[in-house]
Short mmCIF file of C-alpha atoms in Angstrom, two decimals:
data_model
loop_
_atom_site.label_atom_id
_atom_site.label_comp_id
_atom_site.label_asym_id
_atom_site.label_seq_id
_atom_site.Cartn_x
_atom_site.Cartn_y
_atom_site.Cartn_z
CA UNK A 231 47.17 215.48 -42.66
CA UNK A 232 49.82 215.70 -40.11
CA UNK A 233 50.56 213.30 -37.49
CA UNK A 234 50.60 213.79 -34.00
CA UNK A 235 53.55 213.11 -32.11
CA UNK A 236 52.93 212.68 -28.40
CA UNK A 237 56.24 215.05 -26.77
CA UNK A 238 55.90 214.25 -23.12
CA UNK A 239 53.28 211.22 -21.35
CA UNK A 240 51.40 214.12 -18.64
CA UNK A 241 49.80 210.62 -17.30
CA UNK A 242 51.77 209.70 -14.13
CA UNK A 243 53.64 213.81 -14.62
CA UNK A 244 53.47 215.52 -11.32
CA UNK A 245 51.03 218.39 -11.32
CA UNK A 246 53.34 221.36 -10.94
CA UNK A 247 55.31 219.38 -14.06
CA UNK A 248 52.32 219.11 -16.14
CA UNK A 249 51.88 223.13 -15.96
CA UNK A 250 55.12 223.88 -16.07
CA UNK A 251 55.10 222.08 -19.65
CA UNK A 252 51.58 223.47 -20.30
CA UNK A 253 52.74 227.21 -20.25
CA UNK A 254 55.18 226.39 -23.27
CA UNK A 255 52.30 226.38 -25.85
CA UNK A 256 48.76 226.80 -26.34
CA UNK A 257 46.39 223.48 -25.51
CA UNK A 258 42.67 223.19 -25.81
CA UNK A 259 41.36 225.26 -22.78
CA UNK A 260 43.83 228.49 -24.39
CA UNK A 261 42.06 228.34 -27.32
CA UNK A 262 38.93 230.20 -26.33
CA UNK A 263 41.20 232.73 -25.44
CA UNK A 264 43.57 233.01 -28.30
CA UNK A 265 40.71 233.95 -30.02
CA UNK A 266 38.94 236.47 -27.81
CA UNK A 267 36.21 234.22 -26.90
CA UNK A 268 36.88 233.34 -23.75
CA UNK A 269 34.53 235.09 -20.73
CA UNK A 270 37.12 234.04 -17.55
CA UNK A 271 40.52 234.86 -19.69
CA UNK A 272 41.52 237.94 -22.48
CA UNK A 273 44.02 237.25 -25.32
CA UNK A 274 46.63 239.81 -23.00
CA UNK A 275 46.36 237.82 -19.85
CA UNK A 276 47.02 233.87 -22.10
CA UNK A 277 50.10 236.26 -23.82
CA UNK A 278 51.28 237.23 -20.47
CA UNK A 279 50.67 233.66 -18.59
CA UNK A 280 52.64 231.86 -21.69
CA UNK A 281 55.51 234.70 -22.12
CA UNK A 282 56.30 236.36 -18.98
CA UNK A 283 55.12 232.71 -16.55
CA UNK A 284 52.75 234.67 -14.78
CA UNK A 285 51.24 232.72 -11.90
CA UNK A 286 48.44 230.65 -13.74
CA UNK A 287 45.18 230.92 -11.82
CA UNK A 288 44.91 228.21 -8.83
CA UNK A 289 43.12 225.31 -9.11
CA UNK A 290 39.24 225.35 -8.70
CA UNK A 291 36.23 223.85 -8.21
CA UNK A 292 35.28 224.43 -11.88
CA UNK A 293 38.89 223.54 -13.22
CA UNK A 294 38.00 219.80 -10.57
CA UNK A 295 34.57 219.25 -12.29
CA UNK A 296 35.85 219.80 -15.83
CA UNK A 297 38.46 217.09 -15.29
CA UNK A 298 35.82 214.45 -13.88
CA UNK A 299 33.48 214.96 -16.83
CA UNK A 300 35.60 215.51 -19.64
CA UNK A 301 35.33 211.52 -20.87
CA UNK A 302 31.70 211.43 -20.14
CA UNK A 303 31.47 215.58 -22.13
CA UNK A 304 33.91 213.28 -24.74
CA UNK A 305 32.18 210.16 -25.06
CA UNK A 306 28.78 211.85 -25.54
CA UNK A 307 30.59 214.47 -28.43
CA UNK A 308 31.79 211.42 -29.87
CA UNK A 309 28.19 209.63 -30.22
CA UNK A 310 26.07 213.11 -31.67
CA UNK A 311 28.83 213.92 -33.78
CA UNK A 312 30.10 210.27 -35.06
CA UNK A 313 33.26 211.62 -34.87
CA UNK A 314 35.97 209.84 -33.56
CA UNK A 315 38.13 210.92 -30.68
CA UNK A 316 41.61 209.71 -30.07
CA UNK A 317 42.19 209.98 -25.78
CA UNK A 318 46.22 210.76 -25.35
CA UNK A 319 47.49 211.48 -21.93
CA UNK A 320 50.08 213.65 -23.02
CA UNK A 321 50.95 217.31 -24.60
CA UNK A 322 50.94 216.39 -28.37
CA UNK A 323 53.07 218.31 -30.79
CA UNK A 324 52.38 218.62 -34.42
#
């Protein structure tokens, strides 16, 4: 198994930093999108966002929400599945 090396601490990054740094590889919420799955994004527009720095969509109320719950969302994955979850504030490379 690999180890994860954390490459940059995104907890006290600016925001515009933190995406800047986000559009140089594919995190957790590109995934669903990578792989065709996603309803909001298509594989073209995640190519075009990462390659060509295409404005990435602006922050909403969804994007806010998702960011309050995730450690509740995490915590309760954590107890159904017994897994557990390591909580880095950073972009991880592997």
């Amino acid at each position: 198994m690999s180890k994860t090396v954390i490459a940059k601490n995104t907890d006290v990054m600016p925001r515009s930093e933190w995406l800047a740094l986000r559009r140089k590889g594919i995190g957790g919420s590109d995934c669903a999108a990578a792989c065709g799955l996603s309803r909001w994004k298509s594989p073209l527009q995640l190519f075009v966002e990462k390659t060509r720095g295409m404005k990435m969509e602006e922050d909403n109320e969804r994007m806010a929400w998702g960011r309050t719950l995730e450690p509740v969302i995490r915590a309760e994955f954590a107890k159904r599945s017994g897994l557990q979850l390591k909580n880095s504030q950073g972009i991880s490379r592997f």
